[in-house]
Coordinates of C-alpha atoms in Angstrom, one line a residue:
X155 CA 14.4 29.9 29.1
X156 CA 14.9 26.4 29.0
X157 CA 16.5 24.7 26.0
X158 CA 14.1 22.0 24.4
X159 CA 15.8 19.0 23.2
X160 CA 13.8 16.4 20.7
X161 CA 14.4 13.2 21.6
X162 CA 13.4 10.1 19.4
X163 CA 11.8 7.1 20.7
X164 CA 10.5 4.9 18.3
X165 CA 9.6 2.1 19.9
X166 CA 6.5 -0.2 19.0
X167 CA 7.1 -2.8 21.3
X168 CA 4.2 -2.1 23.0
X169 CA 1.3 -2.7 20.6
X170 CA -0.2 -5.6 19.2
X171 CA 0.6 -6.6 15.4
X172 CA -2.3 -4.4 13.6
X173 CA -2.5 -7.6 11.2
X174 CA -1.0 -11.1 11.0
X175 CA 2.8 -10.7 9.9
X176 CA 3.1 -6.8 10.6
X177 CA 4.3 -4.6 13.3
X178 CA 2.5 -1.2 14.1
X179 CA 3.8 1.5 12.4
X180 CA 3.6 4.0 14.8
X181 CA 7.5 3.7 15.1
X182 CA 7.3 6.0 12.2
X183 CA 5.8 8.6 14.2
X184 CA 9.3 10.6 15.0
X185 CA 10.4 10.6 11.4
X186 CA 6.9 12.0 10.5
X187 CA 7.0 14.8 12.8
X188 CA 10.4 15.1 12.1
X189 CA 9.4 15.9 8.4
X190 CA 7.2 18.5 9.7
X191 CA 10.1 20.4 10.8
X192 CA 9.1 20.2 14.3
X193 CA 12.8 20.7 15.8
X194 CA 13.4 23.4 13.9
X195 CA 10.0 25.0 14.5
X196 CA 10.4 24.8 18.4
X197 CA 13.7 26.3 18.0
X198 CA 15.1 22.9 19.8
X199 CA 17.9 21.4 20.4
X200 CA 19.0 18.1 18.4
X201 CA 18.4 14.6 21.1
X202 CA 19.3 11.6 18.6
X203 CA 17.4 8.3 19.3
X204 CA 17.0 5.6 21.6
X205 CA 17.0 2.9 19.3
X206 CA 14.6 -0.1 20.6
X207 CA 15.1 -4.0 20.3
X208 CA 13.4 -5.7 17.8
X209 CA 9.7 -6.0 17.7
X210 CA 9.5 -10.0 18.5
X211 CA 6.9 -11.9 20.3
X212 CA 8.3 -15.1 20.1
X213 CA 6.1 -17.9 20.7
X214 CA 3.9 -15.2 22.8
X215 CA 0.4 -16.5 23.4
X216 CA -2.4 -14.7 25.8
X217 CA -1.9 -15.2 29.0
X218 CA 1.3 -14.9 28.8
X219 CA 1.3 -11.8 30.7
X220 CA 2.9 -8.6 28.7
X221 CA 4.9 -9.4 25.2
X222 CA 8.2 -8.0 24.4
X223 CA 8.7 -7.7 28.2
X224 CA 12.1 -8.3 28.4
X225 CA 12.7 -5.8 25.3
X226 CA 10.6 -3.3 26.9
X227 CA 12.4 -3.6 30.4
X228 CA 15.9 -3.1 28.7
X229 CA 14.9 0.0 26.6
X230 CA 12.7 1.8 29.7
X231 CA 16.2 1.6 31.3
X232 CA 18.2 3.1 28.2
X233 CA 15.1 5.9 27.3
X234 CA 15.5 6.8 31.2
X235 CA 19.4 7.4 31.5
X236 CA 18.7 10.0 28.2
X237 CA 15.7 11.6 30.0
X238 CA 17.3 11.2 33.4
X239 CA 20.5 13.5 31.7
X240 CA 18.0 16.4 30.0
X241 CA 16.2 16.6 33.2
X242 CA 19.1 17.1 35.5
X243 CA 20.8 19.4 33.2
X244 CA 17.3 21.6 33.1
X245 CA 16.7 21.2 29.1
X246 CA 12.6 20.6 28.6
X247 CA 12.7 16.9 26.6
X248 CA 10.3 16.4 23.9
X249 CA 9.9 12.9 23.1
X250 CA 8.6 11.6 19.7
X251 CA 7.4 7.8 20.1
X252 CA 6.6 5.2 19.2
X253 CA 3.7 3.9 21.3
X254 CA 2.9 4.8 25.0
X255 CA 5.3 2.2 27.3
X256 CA 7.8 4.9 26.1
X257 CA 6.1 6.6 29.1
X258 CA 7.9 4.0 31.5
X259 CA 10.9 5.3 30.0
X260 CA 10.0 9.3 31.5
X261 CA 8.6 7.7 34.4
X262 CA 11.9 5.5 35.4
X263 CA 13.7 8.8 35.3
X264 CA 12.1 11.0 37.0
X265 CA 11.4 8.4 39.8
X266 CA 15.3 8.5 39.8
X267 CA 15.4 12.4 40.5
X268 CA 12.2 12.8 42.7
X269 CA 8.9 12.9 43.1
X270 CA 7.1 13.9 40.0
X271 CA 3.2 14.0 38.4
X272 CA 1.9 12.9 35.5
X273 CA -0.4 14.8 32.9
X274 CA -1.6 11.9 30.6
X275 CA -3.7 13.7 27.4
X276 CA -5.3 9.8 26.5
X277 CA -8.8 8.3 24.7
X278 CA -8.4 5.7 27.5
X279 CA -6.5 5.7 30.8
X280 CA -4.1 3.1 29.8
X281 CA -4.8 1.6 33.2
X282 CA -5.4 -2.3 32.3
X283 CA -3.8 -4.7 34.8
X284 CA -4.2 -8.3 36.3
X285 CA -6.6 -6.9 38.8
X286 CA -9.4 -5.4 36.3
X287 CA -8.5 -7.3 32.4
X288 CA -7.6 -11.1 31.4
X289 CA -6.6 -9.4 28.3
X290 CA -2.9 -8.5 29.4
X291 CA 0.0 -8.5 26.9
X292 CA 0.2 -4.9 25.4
X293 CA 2.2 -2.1 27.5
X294 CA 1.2 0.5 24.9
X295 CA -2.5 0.2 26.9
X296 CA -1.0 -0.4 30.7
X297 CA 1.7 2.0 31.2
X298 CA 0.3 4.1 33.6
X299 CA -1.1 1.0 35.3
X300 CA 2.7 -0.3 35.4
X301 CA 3.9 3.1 36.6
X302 CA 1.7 3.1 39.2
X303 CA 2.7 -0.3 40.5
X304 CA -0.1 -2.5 39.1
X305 CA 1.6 -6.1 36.6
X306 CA 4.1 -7.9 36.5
X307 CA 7.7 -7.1 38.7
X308 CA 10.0 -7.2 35.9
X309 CA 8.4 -3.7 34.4
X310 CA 7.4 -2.4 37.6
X311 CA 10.0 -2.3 39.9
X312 CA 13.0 -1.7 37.8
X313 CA 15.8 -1.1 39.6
X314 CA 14.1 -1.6 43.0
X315 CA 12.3 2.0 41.8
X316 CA 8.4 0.8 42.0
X317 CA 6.0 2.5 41.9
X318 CA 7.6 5.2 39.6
X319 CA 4.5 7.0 40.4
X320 CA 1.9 7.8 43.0
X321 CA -1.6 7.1 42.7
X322 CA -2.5 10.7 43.9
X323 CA 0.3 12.3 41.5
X324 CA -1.1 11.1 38.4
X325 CA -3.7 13.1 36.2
X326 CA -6.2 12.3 33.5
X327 CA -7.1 14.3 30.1
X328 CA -9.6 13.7 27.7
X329 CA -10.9 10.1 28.6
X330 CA -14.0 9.5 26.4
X331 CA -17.4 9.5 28.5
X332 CA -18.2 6.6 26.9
X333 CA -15.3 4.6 29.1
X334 CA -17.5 4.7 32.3
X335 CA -15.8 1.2 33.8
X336 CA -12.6 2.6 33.4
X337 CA -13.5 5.9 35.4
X338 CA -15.0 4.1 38.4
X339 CA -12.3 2.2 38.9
X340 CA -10.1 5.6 38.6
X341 CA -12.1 7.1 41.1
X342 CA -12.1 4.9 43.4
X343 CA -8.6 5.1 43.5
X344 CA -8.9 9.3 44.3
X345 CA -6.9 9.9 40.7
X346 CA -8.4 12.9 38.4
X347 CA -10.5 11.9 35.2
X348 CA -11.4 14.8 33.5
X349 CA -13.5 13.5 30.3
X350 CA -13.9 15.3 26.8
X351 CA -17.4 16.7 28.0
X352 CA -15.9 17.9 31.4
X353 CA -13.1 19.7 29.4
X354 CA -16.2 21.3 27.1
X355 CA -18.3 22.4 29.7
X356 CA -15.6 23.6 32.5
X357 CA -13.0 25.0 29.8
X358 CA -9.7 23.4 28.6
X359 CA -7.2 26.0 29.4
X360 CA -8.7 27.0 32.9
X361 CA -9.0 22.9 33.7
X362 CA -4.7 23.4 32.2
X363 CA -4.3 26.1 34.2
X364 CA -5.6 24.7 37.8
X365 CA -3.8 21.3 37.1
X366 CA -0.4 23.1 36.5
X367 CA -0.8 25.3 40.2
X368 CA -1.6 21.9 41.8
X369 CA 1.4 20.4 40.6
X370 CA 3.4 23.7 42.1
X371 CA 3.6 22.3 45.7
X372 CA 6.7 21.8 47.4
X373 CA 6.0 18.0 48.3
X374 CA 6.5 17.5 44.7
X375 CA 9.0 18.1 42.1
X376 CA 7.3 18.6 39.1
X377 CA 5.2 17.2 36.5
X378 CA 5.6 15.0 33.3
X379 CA 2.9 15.0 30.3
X380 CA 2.4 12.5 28.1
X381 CA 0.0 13.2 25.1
X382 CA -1.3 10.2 23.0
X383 CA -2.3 11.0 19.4
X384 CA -5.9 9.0 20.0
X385 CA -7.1 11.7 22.4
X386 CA -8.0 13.2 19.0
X387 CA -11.4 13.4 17.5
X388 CA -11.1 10.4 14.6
X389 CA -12.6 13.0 11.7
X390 CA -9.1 15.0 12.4
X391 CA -6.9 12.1 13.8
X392 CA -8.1 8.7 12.1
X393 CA -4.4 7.7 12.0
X394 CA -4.2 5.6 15.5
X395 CA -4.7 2.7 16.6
X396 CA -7.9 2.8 18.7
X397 CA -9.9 5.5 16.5
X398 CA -12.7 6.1 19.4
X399 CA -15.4 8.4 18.4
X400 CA -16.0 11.7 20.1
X401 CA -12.7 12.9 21.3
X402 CA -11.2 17.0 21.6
X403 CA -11.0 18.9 18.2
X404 CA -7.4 20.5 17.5
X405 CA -8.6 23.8 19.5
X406 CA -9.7 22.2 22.6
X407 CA -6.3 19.9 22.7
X408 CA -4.3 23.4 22.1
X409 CA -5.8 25.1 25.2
X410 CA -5.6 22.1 26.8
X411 CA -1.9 21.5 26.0
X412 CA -0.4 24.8 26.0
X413 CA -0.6 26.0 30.3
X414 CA 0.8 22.5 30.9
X415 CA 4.2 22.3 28.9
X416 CA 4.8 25.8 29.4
X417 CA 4.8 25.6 33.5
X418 CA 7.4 26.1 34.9
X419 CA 6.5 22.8 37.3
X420 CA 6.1 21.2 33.8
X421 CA 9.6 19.1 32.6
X422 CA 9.0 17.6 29.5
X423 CA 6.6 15.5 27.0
X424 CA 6.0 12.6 24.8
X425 CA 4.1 12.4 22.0
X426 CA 2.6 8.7 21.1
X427 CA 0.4 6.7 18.7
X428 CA 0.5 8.5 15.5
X429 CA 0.7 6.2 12.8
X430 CA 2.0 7.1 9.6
X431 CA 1.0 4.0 7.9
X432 CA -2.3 5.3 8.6
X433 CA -1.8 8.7 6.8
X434 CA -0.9 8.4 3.5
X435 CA -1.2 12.5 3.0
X436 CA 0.7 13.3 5.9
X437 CA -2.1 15.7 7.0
X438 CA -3.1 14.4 10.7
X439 CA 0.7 14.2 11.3
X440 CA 1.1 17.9 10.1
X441 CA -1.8 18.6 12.3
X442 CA -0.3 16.4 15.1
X443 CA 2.8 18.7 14.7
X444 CA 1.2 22.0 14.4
X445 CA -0.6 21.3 17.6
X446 CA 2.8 20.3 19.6
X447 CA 4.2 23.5 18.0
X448 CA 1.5 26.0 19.2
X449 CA 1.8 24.8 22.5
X450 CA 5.1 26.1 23.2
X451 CA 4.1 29.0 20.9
X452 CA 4.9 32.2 23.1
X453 CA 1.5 34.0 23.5

């Protein structure tokens, strides 16, 4: 049994001001969960936190190419070197977010150990770049994108490391139908979409299942997932940014979720998006925990 370690990476840096004169809140996500009793219900070990730079766009204006760059690059670096030491030392890392370029962070370090796959549990690919949007600036919405190579050098080739993953290594979850631009460009590219109605009508847990015995093949070392909050229907999940409509109930997301982190190809997991702001109740958050927690549930 591996030990699971919770990690905290509440970084924001990624998404854009939800008003004039704010900052998202979704850096509240870990101390949410946290609440929940989530290490103490996955019978983890204690991580600490990354601690980010401040959120500060400066004088920032579209066209600009990604805000908080230089923030971003810096903490990718300093999330990796934690990662980078729980992966090595074979502990499973869970890590709370903040908002999804903490995904560059799991990315840099596991590009440092190997070759490694990507499960991404999203509403939206998070694929935006120079070469498909005008509209760059916000990492939380072109991580895998910058994993994968696409944007500007000084977040894609840290450390000489770029592309932190392959095209054909990566893997999509839960992508609303409605986002058929998105998809064509994904297929064109040979890398997995697997929508909410593909996930209704071929099964989440044997779609889980198949993914996880792909990612079993000796030319590569293992896979990462990273699970974004939105992939939620909004009447169960309205506490995100990007509240799309028709996304997986909690049942579909737990068979989903539950043959990928317990793999044994599988070697870790962040959780993004959640924003407590959002949730004055606390209940999507509870449910956003309970969810995490059944997945490593033993069956």
């Amino acid at each position: 049994m591996r030990n699971i370690v919770v990690l905290d990476a509440p970084s924001n840096l990624g998404l854009r001001p939800p008003a004039p004169g704010t900052v998202p809140g979704c850096h509240k996500l870990a101390g949410a969960l946290r609440e929940q009793r989530i290490v103490q219900r996955l019978h983890a070990l204690e991580g600490g936190v990354v601690v980010p730079p401040r959120y500060d766009r400066g004088d920032w204006q579209e066209g600009d190419g990604v805000f908080n760059a230089a923030a971003i690059a810096s903490y990718t670096v300093k999330l990796a070197d934690r990662i980078e030491r729980h992966v090595r030392a074979g502990d499973f890392p869970v890590v709370l977010g903040g908002d999804c370029s903490i995904q560059l962070g799991a990315s840099l370090a596991l590009r440092r150990v190997g070759r490694y796959g990507l499960a991404a549990i999203d509403a939206s690919p998070d694929f935006r770049h120079p070469g498909n949007s005008d509209r760059i600036g916000a990492a939380g919405g072109e991580e895998v994108a910058l994993a994968t190579g696409r944007g500007q050098r000084d977040l894609t080739d840290l450390e000489g490391r770029g592309p932190y993953l392959r095209d054909e290594d990566v893997r999509f979850f839960g992508i609303r139908d409605a986002f058929e631009e998105d998809r064509a460009e994904l297929a064109a590219l040979k890398i997995p979409v697997v929508t909410v109605g593909d996930l209704r009508e071929w099964g989440a847990d044997a779609v889980a299942r198949a993914t996880a015995q792909a990612f079993e093949i000796p030319e590569i070392d293992g896979f990462w997932v990273h699970l974004d909050a939105d992939c939620l229907d909004p009447s169960v999940m309205p506490a995100v940014d990007s509240p799309d409509p028709d996304g997986l109930q909690p049942a579909e997301l737990r068979a989903l979720l539950r043959p990928l982190v317990t793999s044994p190809a599988c070697v870790g997991l962040n959780v993004t998006i959640y924003d407590p702001d959002l949730d004055p109740e606390g209940t999507a958050g509870a449910l956003l925990t309970d969810i995490v927690v059944d997945a490593f549930a033993q069956s």
